[in-house]
mmCIF file with all atom_site columns, C-alpha atoms and ligand atoms in Angstrom:
data_model
loop_
_atom_site.group_PDB
_atom_site.id
_atom_site.type_symbol
_atom_site.label_atom_id
_atom_site.label_alt_id
_atom_site.label_comp_id
_atom_site.label_asym_id
_atom_site.label_entity_id
_atom_site.label_seq_id
_atom_site.pdbx_PDB_ins_code
_atom_site.Cartn_x
_atom_site.Cartn_y
_atom_site.Cartn_z
_atom_site.occupancy
_atom_site.B_iso_or_equiv
_atom_site.pdbx_formal_charge
_atom_site.auth_seq_id
_atom_site.auth_comp_id
_atom_site.auth_asym_id
_atom_site.auth_atom_id
_atom_site.pdbx_PDB_model_num
ATOM   1   C  CA  . MET A 1 1   ? 108.585 -308.803 10.762  1.00 71.00 ? 1297 MET A CA  1
ATOM   2   C  CA  . MET A 1 2   ? 105.512 -310.584 12.075  1.00 86.00 ? 1298 MET A CA  1
ATOM   3   C  CA  . SER A 1 3   ? 104.039 -309.402 15.338  1.00 94.00 ? 1299 SER A CA  1
ATOM   4   C  CA  . VAL A 1 4   ? 102.539 -311.561 18.062  1.00 97.00 ? 1300 VAL A CA  1
ATOM   5   C  CA  . ILE A 1 5   ? 99.045  -310.863 19.289  1.00 97.00 ? 1301 ILE A CA  1
ATOM   6   C  CA  . SER A 1 6   ? 97.652  -311.636 22.728  1.00 97.00 ? 1302 SER A CA  1
ATOM   7   C  CA  . ILE A 1 7   ? 94.240  -311.379 24.380  1.00 95.00 ? 1303 ILE A CA  1
ATOM   8   C  CA  . PRO A 1 8   ? 95.073  -308.031 26.099  1.00 95.00 ? 1304 PRO A CA  1
ATOM   9   C  CA  . PHE A 1 9   ? 96.278  -306.696 22.740  1.00 96.00 ? 1305 PHE A CA  1
ATOM   10  C  CA  . ILE A 1 10  ? 93.021  -307.675 20.981  1.00 96.00 ? 1306 ILE A CA  1
ATOM   11  C  CA  . GLN A 1 11  ? 90.999  -306.126 23.790  1.00 95.00 ? 1307 GLN A CA  1
ATOM   12  C  CA  . LYS A 1 12  ? 92.952  -302.888 23.737  1.00 95.00 ? 1308 LYS A CA  1
ATOM   13  C  CA  . GLU A 1 13  ? 93.429  -302.411 19.998  1.00 95.00 ? 1309 GLU A CA  1
ATOM   14  C  CA  . ILE A 1 14  ? 90.178  -303.803 18.636  1.00 96.00 ? 1310 ILE A CA  1
ATOM   15  C  CA  . LEU A 1 15  ? 87.498  -304.095 21.299  1.00 95.00 ? 1311 LEU A CA  1
ATOM   16  C  CA  . GLN A 1 16  ? 88.171  -301.188 23.655  1.00 94.00 ? 1312 GLN A CA  1
ATOM   17  C  CA  . ALA A 1 17  ? 86.422  -298.702 21.374  1.00 93.00 ? 1313 ALA A CA  1
ATOM   18  C  CA  . HIS A 1 18  ? 83.205  -300.758 21.431  1.00 92.00 ? 1314 HIS A CA  1
ATOM   19  C  CA  . GLN A 1 19  ? 82.447  -301.211 25.114  1.00 91.00 ? 1315 GLN A CA  1
ATOM   20  C  CA  . LEU A 1 20  ? 79.406  -298.941 25.418  1.00 88.00 ? 1316 LEU A CA  1
ATOM   21  C  CA  . HIS A 1 21  ? 76.803  -301.535 24.451  1.00 84.00 ? 1317 HIS A CA  1
ATOM   22  C  CA  . GLU A 1 22  ? 76.265  -305.207 25.157  1.00 85.00 ? 1318 GLU A CA  1
ATOM   23  C  CA  . GLN A 1 23  ? 75.467  -305.685 21.483  1.00 90.00 ? 1319 GLN A CA  1
ATOM   24  C  CA  . LEU A 1 24  ? 77.484  -304.327 18.572  1.00 93.00 ? 1320 LEU A CA  1
ATOM   25  C  CA  . SER A 1 25  ? 75.743  -302.460 15.777  1.00 94.00 ? 1321 SER A CA  1
ATOM   26  C  CA  . LEU A 1 26  ? 76.087  -303.889 12.283  1.00 96.00 ? 1322 LEU A CA  1
ATOM   27  C  CA  . PHE A 1 27  ? 78.572  -301.148 11.440  1.00 96.00 ? 1323 PHE A CA  1
ATOM   28  C  CA  . GLU A 1 28  ? 80.634  -301.764 14.595  1.00 95.00 ? 1324 GLU A CA  1
ATOM   29  C  CA  . ALA A 1 29  ? 80.647  -305.507 13.907  1.00 96.00 ? 1325 ALA A CA  1
ATOM   30  C  CA  . GLN A 1 30  ? 81.983  -304.872 10.412  1.00 96.00 ? 1326 GLN A CA  1
ATOM   31  C  CA  . MET A 1 31  ? 84.676  -302.585 11.843  1.00 96.00 ? 1327 MET A CA  1
ATOM   32  C  CA  . VAL A 1 32  ? 85.729  -305.236 14.364  1.00 97.00 ? 1328 VAL A CA  1
ATOM   33  C  CA  . GLU A 1 33  ? 85.811  -307.951 11.696  1.00 97.00 ? 1329 GLU A CA  1
ATOM   34  C  CA  . SER A 1 34  ? 87.873  -305.934 9.255   1.00 97.00 ? 1330 SER A CA  1
ATOM   35  C  CA  . ALA A 1 35  ? 90.254  -304.890 12.052  1.00 97.00 ? 1331 ALA A CA  1
ATOM   36  C  CA  . ILE A 1 36  ? 90.776  -308.550 12.956  1.00 98.00 ? 1332 ILE A CA  1
ATOM   37  C  CA  . VAL A 1 37  ? 91.396  -309.549 9.319   1.00 97.00 ? 1333 VAL A CA  1
ATOM   38  C  CA  . SER A 1 38  ? 93.832  -306.683 8.876   1.00 97.00 ? 1334 SER A CA  1
ATOM   39  C  CA  . MET A 1 39  ? 95.631  -307.493 12.144  1.00 96.00 ? 1335 MET A CA  1
ATOM   40  C  CA  . LEU A 1 40  ? 96.015  -311.195 11.329  1.00 97.00 ? 1336 LEU A CA  1
ATOM   41  C  CA  . SER A 1 41  ? 97.234  -310.569 7.797   1.00 96.00 ? 1337 SER A CA  1
ATOM   42  C  CA  . GLU A 1 42  ? 100.697 -310.086 9.267   1.00 94.00 ? 1338 GLU A CA  1
ATOM   43  C  CA  . SER A 1 43  ? 100.666 -311.427 12.800  1.00 97.00 ? 1339 SER A CA  1
ATOM   44  C  CA  . PHE A 1 44  ? 100.005 -314.645 14.658  1.00 97.00 ? 1340 PHE A CA  1
ATOM   45  C  CA  . CYS A 1 45  ? 98.320  -315.634 17.918  1.00 98.00 ? 1341 CYS A CA  1
ATOM   46  C  CA  . LYS A 1 46  ? 100.576 -315.905 20.934  1.00 97.00 ? 1342 LYS A CA  1
ATOM   47  C  CA  . ASN A 1 47  ? 98.978  -319.135 22.157  1.00 97.00 ? 1343 ASN A CA  1
ATOM   48  C  CA  . GLU A 1 48  ? 95.953  -321.402 21.883  1.00 96.00 ? 1344 GLU A CA  1
ATOM   49  C  CA  . GLU A 1 49  ? 93.966  -319.314 24.387  1.00 94.00 ? 1345 GLU A CA  1
ATOM   50  C  CA  . THR A 1 50  ? 94.359  -316.263 22.171  1.00 96.00 ? 1346 THR A CA  1
ATOM   51  C  CA  . LEU A 1 51  ? 93.064  -318.103 19.105  1.00 97.00 ? 1347 LEU A CA  1
ATOM   52  C  CA  . LYS A 1 52  ? 90.133  -319.516 21.086  1.00 95.00 ? 1348 LYS A CA  1
ATOM   53  C  CA  . TYR A 1 53  ? 89.315  -316.022 22.327  1.00 94.00 ? 1349 TYR A CA  1
ATOM   54  C  CA  . LEU A 1 54  ? 89.466  -314.629 18.813  1.00 96.00 ? 1350 LEU A CA  1
ATOM   55  C  CA  . ALA A 1 55  ? 87.302  -317.463 17.476  1.00 96.00 ? 1351 ALA A CA  1
ATOM   56  C  CA  . ARG A 1 56  ? 84.400  -316.142 19.560  1.00 94.00 ? 1352 ARG A CA  1
ATOM   57  C  CA  . LEU A 1 57  ? 84.406  -313.085 17.299  1.00 96.00 ? 1353 LEU A CA  1
ATOM   58  C  CA  . LEU A 1 58  ? 84.797  -314.954 14.007  1.00 97.00 ? 1354 LEU A CA  1
ATOM   59  C  CA  . SER A 1 59  ? 82.459  -316.513 11.446  1.00 96.00 ? 1355 SER A CA  1
ATOM   60  C  CA  . PRO A 1 60  ? 83.418  -318.938 8.639   1.00 95.00 ? 1356 PRO A CA  1
ATOM   61  C  CA  . THR A 1 61  ? 83.296  -315.963 6.262   1.00 96.00 ? 1357 THR A CA  1
ATOM   62  C  CA  . SER A 1 62  ? 85.571  -313.690 8.268   1.00 97.00 ? 1358 SER A CA  1
ATOM   63  C  CA  . TYR A 1 63  ? 87.893  -316.638 8.874   1.00 97.00 ? 1359 TYR A CA  1
ATOM   64  C  CA  . LEU A 1 64  ? 88.177  -317.207 5.116   1.00 96.00 ? 1360 LEU A CA  1
ATOM   65  C  CA  . ASP A 1 65  ? 88.996  -313.509 4.748   1.00 97.00 ? 1361 ASP A CA  1
ATOM   66  C  CA  . ILE A 1 66  ? 91.817  -313.991 7.266   1.00 97.00 ? 1362 ILE A CA  1
ATOM   67  C  CA  . ILE A 1 67  ? 93.171  -317.020 5.380   1.00 96.00 ? 1363 ILE A CA  1
ATOM   68  C  CA  . ASN A 1 68  ? 93.084  -315.088 2.110   1.00 95.00 ? 1364 ASN A CA  1
ATOM   69  C  CA  . ALA A 1 69  ? 94.811  -312.055 3.635   1.00 96.00 ? 1365 ALA A CA  1
ATOM   70  C  CA  . ARG A 1 70  ? 97.545  -314.263 5.094   1.00 96.00 ? 1366 ARG A CA  1
ATOM   71  C  CA  . SER A 1 71  ? 97.880  -316.165 1.842   1.00 93.00 ? 1367 SER A CA  1
ATOM   72  C  CA  . GLY A 1 72  ? 98.470  -312.841 0.060   1.00 93.00 ? 1368 GLY A CA  1
ATOM   73  C  CA  . ASN A 1 73  ? 101.439 -312.322 2.373   1.00 94.00 ? 1369 ASN A CA  1
ATOM   74  C  CA  . LYS A 1 74  ? 102.548 -315.973 1.932   1.00 93.00 ? 1370 LYS A CA  1
ATOM   75  C  CA  . ILE A 1 75  ? 101.963 -316.712 5.618   1.00 95.00 ? 1371 ILE A CA  1
ATOM   76  C  CA  . CYS A 1 76  ? 100.409 -320.023 6.691   1.00 96.00 ? 1372 CYS A CA  1
ATOM   77  C  CA  . GLY A 1 77  ? 96.622  -319.589 6.926   1.00 96.00 ? 1373 GLY A CA  1
ATOM   78  C  CA  . TYR A 1 78  ? 96.367  -321.023 10.426  1.00 97.00 ? 1374 TYR A CA  1
ATOM   79  C  CA  . PRO A 1 79  ? 96.441  -317.995 12.770  1.00 98.00 ? 1375 PRO A CA  1
ATOM   80  C  CA  . LEU A 1 80  ? 98.590  -319.739 15.386  1.00 97.00 ? 1376 LEU A CA  1
ATOM   81  C  CA  . CYS A 1 81  ? 101.393 -320.132 12.863  1.00 97.00 ? 1377 CYS A CA  1
ATOM   82  C  CA  . HIS A 1 82  ? 104.128 -317.792 11.648  1.00 95.00 ? 1378 HIS A CA  1
ATOM   83  C  CA  . GLU A 1 83  ? 105.620 -320.111 9.024   1.00 95.00 ? 1379 GLU A CA  1
ATOM   84  C  CA  . ARG A 1 84  ? 105.603 -319.386 5.333   1.00 91.00 ? 1380 ARG A CA  1
ATOM   85  C  CA  . THR A 1 85  ? 103.207 -321.198 3.025   1.00 90.00 ? 1381 THR A CA  1
ATOM   86  C  CA  . SER A 1 86  ? 104.685 -324.269 1.368   1.00 83.00 ? 1382 SER A CA  1
ATOM   87  C  CA  . GLU A 1 87  ? 105.776 -324.559 -2.237  1.00 80.00 ? 1383 GLU A CA  1
ATOM   88  C  CA  . ASN A 1 88  ? 105.525 -327.711 -4.282  1.00 77.00 ? 1384 ASN A CA  1
ATOM   89  C  CA  . LEU A 1 89  ? 106.894 -328.538 -7.671  1.00 75.00 ? 1385 LEU A CA  1
ATOM   90  C  CA  . SER A 1 90  ? 104.471 -330.615 -9.710  1.00 74.00 ? 1386 SER A CA  1
ATOM   91  C  CA  . ASN A 1 91  ? 104.573 -331.216 -13.469 1.00 74.00 ? 1387 ASN A CA  1
ATOM   92  C  CA  . GLY A 1 92  ? 107.259 -328.576 -13.729 1.00 77.00 ? 1388 GLY A CA  1
ATOM   93  C  CA  . LEU A 1 93  ? 105.053 -325.911 -12.142 1.00 76.00 ? 1389 LEU A CA  1
ATOM   94  C  CA  . PHE A 1 94  ? 105.274 -324.439 -8.700  1.00 73.00 ? 1390 PHE A CA  1
ATOM   95  C  CA  . THR A 1 95  ? 102.059 -324.643 -6.737  1.00 74.00 ? 1391 THR A CA  1
ATOM   96  C  CA  . TYR A 1 96  ? 101.589 -322.815 -3.499  1.00 75.00 ? 1392 TYR A CA  1
ATOM   97  C  CA  . SER A 1 97  ? 99.627  -324.130 -0.600  1.00 87.00 ? 1393 SER A CA  1
ATOM   98  C  CA  . ILE A 1 98  ? 97.869  -321.689 1.684   1.00 92.00 ? 1394 ILE A CA  1
ATOM   99  C  CA  . TYR A 1 99  ? 99.316  -323.563 4.660   1.00 94.00 ? 1395 TYR A CA  1
ATOM   100 C  CA  . CYS A 1 100 ? 102.801 -324.491 5.838   1.00 93.00 ? 1396 CYS A CA  1
ATOM   101 C  CA  . SER A 1 101 ? 101.854 -328.129 6.347   1.00 91.00 ? 1397 SER A CA  1
ATOM   102 C  CA  . LYS A 1 102 ? 99.127  -330.743 6.123   1.00 90.00 ? 1398 LYS A CA  1
ATOM   103 C  CA  . PHE A 1 103 ? 98.757  -330.590 9.853   1.00 93.00 ? 1399 PHE A CA  1
ATOM   104 C  CA  . HIS A 1 104 ? 97.919  -326.879 9.867   1.00 95.00 ? 1400 HIS A CA  1
ATOM   105 C  CA  . SER A 1 105 ? 95.527  -327.416 6.967   1.00 93.00 ? 1401 SER A CA  1
ATOM   106 C  CA  . ARG A 1 106 ? 93.667  -329.865 9.214   1.00 93.00 ? 1402 ARG A CA  1
ATOM   107 C  CA  . CYS A 1 107 ? 93.875  -327.590 12.272  1.00 96.00 ? 1403 CYS A CA  1
ATOM   108 C  CA  . SER A 1 108 ? 92.482  -324.725 10.271  1.00 96.00 ? 1404 SER A CA  1
ATOM   109 C  CA  . LEU A 1 109 ? 89.587  -326.727 8.815   1.00 95.00 ? 1405 LEU A CA  1
ATOM   110 C  CA  . TYR A 1 110 ? 88.709  -328.126 12.185  1.00 95.00 ? 1406 TYR A CA  1
ATOM   111 C  CA  . LEU A 1 111 ? 88.571  -324.610 13.635  1.00 96.00 ? 1407 LEU A CA  1
ATOM   112 C  CA  . MET A 1 112 ? 86.588  -323.164 10.729  1.00 96.00 ? 1408 MET A CA  1
ATOM   113 C  CA  . ARG A 1 113 ? 84.024  -325.950 10.960  1.00 94.00 ? 1409 ARG A CA  1
ATOM   114 C  CA  . GLN A 1 114 ? 83.134  -324.877 14.497  1.00 96.00 ? 1410 GLN A CA  1
ATOM   115 C  CA  . LEU A 1 115 ? 82.861  -321.138 13.940  1.00 96.00 ? 1411 LEU A CA  1
ATOM   116 C  CA  . SER A 1 116 ? 79.395  -319.765 14.514  1.00 95.00 ? 1412 SER A CA  1
ATOM   117 C  CA  . GLN A 1 117 ? 77.283  -318.523 11.613  1.00 95.00 ? 1413 GLN A CA  1
ATOM   118 C  CA  . VAL A 1 118 ? 75.527  -316.080 13.951  1.00 95.00 ? 1414 VAL A CA  1
ATOM   119 C  CA  . PRO A 1 119 ? 76.376  -312.521 12.798  1.00 96.00 ? 1415 PRO A CA  1
ATOM   120 C  CA  . LEU A 1 120 ? 78.791  -310.779 15.167  1.00 96.00 ? 1416 LEU A CA  1
ATOM   121 C  CA  . ASN A 1 121 ? 76.284  -308.001 15.855  1.00 95.00 ? 1417 ASN A CA  1
ATOM   122 C  CA  . GLU A 1 122 ? 73.839  -310.623 17.204  1.00 94.00 ? 1418 GLU A CA  1
ATOM   123 C  CA  . ARG A 1 123 ? 76.281  -312.228 19.635  1.00 92.00 ? 1419 ARG A CA  1
ATOM   124 C  CA  . LEU A 1 124 ? 75.545  -310.719 23.004  1.00 87.00 ? 1420 LEU A CA  1
ATOM   125 C  CA  . GLY A 1 125 ? 78.557  -309.743 25.065  1.00 84.00 ? 1421 GLY A CA  1
ATOM   126 C  CA  . VAL A 1 126 ? 81.292  -311.571 23.100  1.00 89.00 ? 1422 VAL A CA  1
ATOM   127 C  CA  . HIS A 1 127 ? 83.144  -308.298 22.576  1.00 90.00 ? 1423 HIS A CA  1
ATOM   128 C  CA  . SER A 1 128 ? 82.945  -307.260 26.232  1.00 88.00 ? 1424 SER A CA  1
ATOM   129 C  CA  . THR A 1 129 ? 86.407  -306.914 27.757  1.00 86.00 ? 1425 THR A CA  1
ATOM   130 C  CA  . SER A 1 130 ? 85.198  -306.861 31.352  1.00 81.00 ? 1426 SER A CA  1
ATOM   131 C  CA  . TYR A 1 131 ? 83.393  -310.184 31.683  1.00 68.00 ? 1427 TYR A CA  1
ATOM   132 C  CA  . TYR A 1 132 ? 85.651  -312.515 29.745  1.00 67.00 ? 1428 TYR A CA  1
ATOM   133 C  CA  . ASN A 1 133 ? 85.974  -315.884 31.407  1.00 70.00 ? 1429 ASN A CA  1
ATOM   134 C  CA  . PRO A 1 134 ? 88.533  -318.214 29.744  1.00 66.00 ? 1430 PRO A CA  1
ATOM   135 C  CA  . SER A 1 135 ? 86.584  -321.318 30.793  1.00 67.00 ? 1431 SER A CA  1
ATOM   136 C  CA  . LEU A 1 136 ? 83.399  -319.971 29.272  1.00 68.00 ? 1432 LEU A CA  1
ATOM   137 C  CA  . ASN A 1 137 ? 81.666  -322.817 27.492  1.00 72.00 ? 1433 ASN A CA  1
ATOM   138 C  CA  . ASP A 1 138 ? 78.923  -321.521 25.247  1.00 82.00 ? 1434 ASP A CA  1
ATOM   139 C  CA  . VAL A 1 139 ? 77.940  -321.766 21.586  1.00 86.00 ? 1435 VAL A CA  1
ATOM   140 C  CA  . TYR A 1 140 ? 80.841  -319.529 20.534  1.00 91.00 ? 1436 TYR A CA  1
ATOM   141 C  CA  . ASN A 1 141 ? 83.448  -321.674 22.247  1.00 91.00 ? 1437 ASN A CA  1
ATOM   142 C  CA  . VAL A 1 142 ? 85.700  -323.778 19.992  1.00 94.00 ? 1438 VAL A CA  1
ATOM   143 C  CA  . ASP A 1 143 ? 88.110  -326.655 20.552  1.00 93.00 ? 1439 ASP A CA  1
ATOM   144 C  CA  . LEU A 1 144 ? 91.402  -326.746 18.717  1.00 95.00 ? 1440 LEU A CA  1
ATOM   145 C  CA  . LEU A 1 145 ? 92.673  -329.859 16.966  1.00 93.00 ? 1441 LEU A CA  1
ATOM   146 C  CA  . GLU A 1 146 ? 95.817  -329.660 19.083  1.00 94.00 ? 1442 GLU A CA  1
ATOM   147 C  CA  . GLU A 1 147 ? 93.666  -330.015 22.191  1.00 91.00 ? 1443 GLU A CA  1
ATOM   148 C  CA  . LEU A 1 148 ? 91.869  -333.034 20.761  1.00 87.00 ? 1444 LEU A CA  1
ATOM   149 C  CA  . ILE A 1 149 ? 95.160  -334.712 19.965  1.00 86.00 ? 1445 ILE A CA  1
ATOM   150 C  CA  . ARG A 1 150 ? 96.452  -334.040 23.445  1.00 85.00 ? 1446 ARG A CA  1
ATOM   151 C  CA  . ASN A 1 151 ? 93.286  -335.638 24.744  1.00 81.00 ? 1447 ASN A CA  1
ATOM   152 C  CA  . ARG A 1 152 ? 94.010  -338.711 22.613  1.00 71.00 ? 1448 ARG A CA  1
ATOM   153 C  CA  . ILE A 1 153 ? 90.986  -338.576 20.386  1.00 63.00 ? 1449 ILE A CA  1
ATOM   154 C  CA  . SER A 1 154 ? 91.585  -341.025 17.548  1.00 62.00 ? 1450 SER A CA  1
ATOM   155 C  CA  . THR A 1 155 ? 92.587  -339.740 14.129  1.00 62.00 ? 1451 THR A CA  1
ATOM   156 C  CA  . ASP A 1 156 ? 89.616  -341.605 12.662  1.00 63.00 ? 1452 ASP A CA  1
ATOM   157 C  CA  . THR A 1 157 ? 87.307  -339.372 14.657  1.00 65.00 ? 1453 THR A CA  1
ATOM   158 C  CA  . VAL A 1 158 ? 89.210  -336.277 13.595  1.00 64.00 ? 1454 VAL A CA  1
ATOM   159 C  CA  . THR A 1 159 ? 89.112  -337.341 9.948   1.00 65.00 ? 1455 THR A CA  1
ATOM   160 C  CA  . SER A 1 160 ? 85.373  -337.889 10.062  1.00 64.00 ? 1456 SER A CA  1
ATOM   161 C  CA  . LEU A 1 161 ? 84.925  -334.560 11.857  1.00 63.00 ? 1457 LEU A CA  1
ATOM   162 C  CA  . THR A 1 162 ? 86.703  -332.717 9.079   1.00 64.00 ? 1458 THR A CA  1
ATOM   163 C  CA  . ALA A 1 163 ? 85.562  -334.870 6.133   1.00 60.00 ? 1459 ALA A CA  1
ATOM   164 C  CA  . ASP A 1 164 ? 82.160  -333.303 5.605   1.00 53.00 ? 1460 ASP A CA  1
ATOM   165 C  CA  . PHE A 1 165 ? 83.787  -329.906 5.434   1.00 55.00 ? 1461 PHE A CA  1
ATOM   166 C  CA  . ARG A 1 166 ? 85.873  -330.721 2.404   1.00 52.00 ? 1462 ARG A CA  1
ATOM   167 C  CA  . CYS A 1 167 ? 83.749  -328.668 0.054   1.00 46.00 ? 1463 CYS A CA  1
ATOM   168 C  CA  . LEU A 1 168 ? 85.065  -325.601 1.859   1.00 49.00 ? 1464 LEU A CA  1
ATOM   169 C  CA  . GLU A 1 169 ? 88.659  -326.752 1.653   1.00 48.00 ? 1465 GLU A CA  1
ATOM   170 C  CA  . VAL A 1 170 ? 90.328  -324.139 -0.507  1.00 49.00 ? 1466 VAL A CA  1
ATOM   171 C  CA  . ASP A 1 171 ? 93.759  -325.635 -0.103  1.00 48.00 ? 1467 ASP A CA  1
ATOM   172 C  CA  . ASP A 1 172 ? 95.044  -327.214 -3.301  1.00 45.00 ? 1468 ASP A CA  1
ATOM   173 C  CA  . THR A 1 173 ? 97.912  -329.383 -2.192  1.00 50.00 ? 1469 THR A CA  1
ATOM   174 C  CA  . HIS A 1 174 ? 97.116  -330.683 1.263   1.00 51.00 ? 1470 HIS A CA  1
ATOM   175 C  CA  . LYS A 1 175 ? 93.629  -332.060 0.953   1.00 46.00 ? 1471 LYS A CA  1
ATOM   176 C  CA  . ASP A 1 176 ? 92.859  -335.769 1.181   1.00 45.00 ? 1472 ASP A CA  1
ATOM   177 C  CA  . ASP A 1 177 ? 96.038  -336.416 3.070   1.00 45.00 ? 1473 ASP A CA  1
ATOM   178 C  CA  . THR A 1 178 ? 96.143  -337.142 6.761   1.00 45.00 ? 1474 THR A CA  1
ATOM   179 C  CA  . THR A 1 179 ? 99.657  -338.570 6.822   1.00 47.00 ? 1475 THR A CA  1
ATOM   180 C  CA  . LEU A 1 180 ? 101.201 -335.740 8.765   1.00 48.00 ? 1476 LEU A CA  1
ATOM   181 C  CA  . LEU A 1 181 ? 98.362  -335.729 11.241  1.00 48.00 ? 1477 LEU A CA  1
ATOM   182 C  CA  . ASP A 1 182 ? 98.852  -339.451 11.776  1.00 50.00 ? 1478 ASP A CA  1
ATOM   183 C  CA  . GLU A 1 183 ? 102.558 -338.914 12.337  1.00 53.00 ? 1479 GLU A CA  1
ATOM   184 C  CA  . TYR A 1 184 ? 101.909 -336.106 14.767  1.00 48.00 ? 1480 TYR A CA  1
ATOM   185 C  CA  . PHE A 1 185 ? 99.338  -338.174 16.595  1.00 47.00 ? 1481 PHE A CA  1
ATOM   186 C  CA  . GLU A 1 186 ? 101.753 -341.086 16.788  1.00 50.00 ? 1482 GLU A CA  1
ATOM   187 C  CA  . GLN A 1 187 ? 104.426 -338.812 18.176  1.00 47.00 ? 1483 GLN A CA  1
ATOM   188 C  CA  . VAL A 1 188 ? 102.324 -337.323 20.955  1.00 44.00 ? 1484 VAL A CA  1
ATOM   189 C  CA  . THR A 1 189 ? 100.643 -340.581 21.922  1.00 43.00 ? 1485 THR A CA  1
ATOM   190 C  CA  . THR A 1 190 ? 103.877 -342.535 22.132  1.00 45.00 ? 1486 THR A CA  1
ATOM   191 C  CA  . GLY A 1 191 ? 105.132 -339.992 24.623  1.00 40.00 ? 1487 GLY A CA  1
ATOM   192 C  CA  . LYS A 1 192 ? 108.201 -338.828 22.758  1.00 37.00 ? 1488 LYS A CA  1
ATOM   193 C  CA  . ASN A 1 193 ? 107.256 -335.279 23.520  1.00 36.00 ? 1489 ASN A CA  1
ATOM   194 C  CA  . SER A 1 194 ? 107.450 -335.040 27.277  1.00 34.00 ? 1490 SER A CA  1
ATOM   195 C  CA  . CYS A 1 195 ? 105.972 -331.560 27.550  1.00 36.00 ? 1491 CYS A CA  1
ATOM   196 C  CA  . MET A 1 196 ? 102.577 -332.727 26.310  1.00 35.00 ? 1492 MET A CA  1
ATOM   197 C  CA  . LYS A 1 197 ? 99.963  -332.817 29.023  1.00 35.00 ? 1493 LYS A CA  1
ATOM   198 C  CA  . TYR A 1 198 ? 97.344  -335.533 29.253  1.00 33.00 ? 1494 TYR A CA  1
HETATM 199 ZN ZN1 . ZN  B 2 .   ? 101.395 -323.372 9.685   1.00 60.19 ? 909  ZN  B ZN1 1
#
């Protein structure tokens, strides 16, 4: 059974033990990173805010560790998702994607592309539980693809934003295909989904 993680949960279970200093030591940073990977190997983020909060603590490397850990449990690599990875039959062989869908492959790449390369132990204050401001807009802040789509950014822009990251695309079955993203974009921009905010 997959559990749901929230910002208060991350603060209590992972960050609470590291509130003495504004800057984590290398060892503490490694502990936090491995705790996050372990946590997300069998859970998913409650909402977009939770994933954005978590992204402030992640690097492309730790994010890849998360994807691999989830893949080992056959859970979609995108941490907002609780679906299983997809299976495809090709040339008589089953191939497994590390995502549930093309759309989540894109979401995941878009997120990974923005993650900071700055080591966690050099990011001042990101682990502090007392000063977190959800509207904080600094170098560790990320935008999610879902937000872009809600804001009606064209799929051409999104494709070009993710294109130069293809070398890091470890997915085997969903690359080079934006069909689902186009369909999703079409759906939200034609207003069929009335709960979308603009
Ligand atoms: Zn998914």
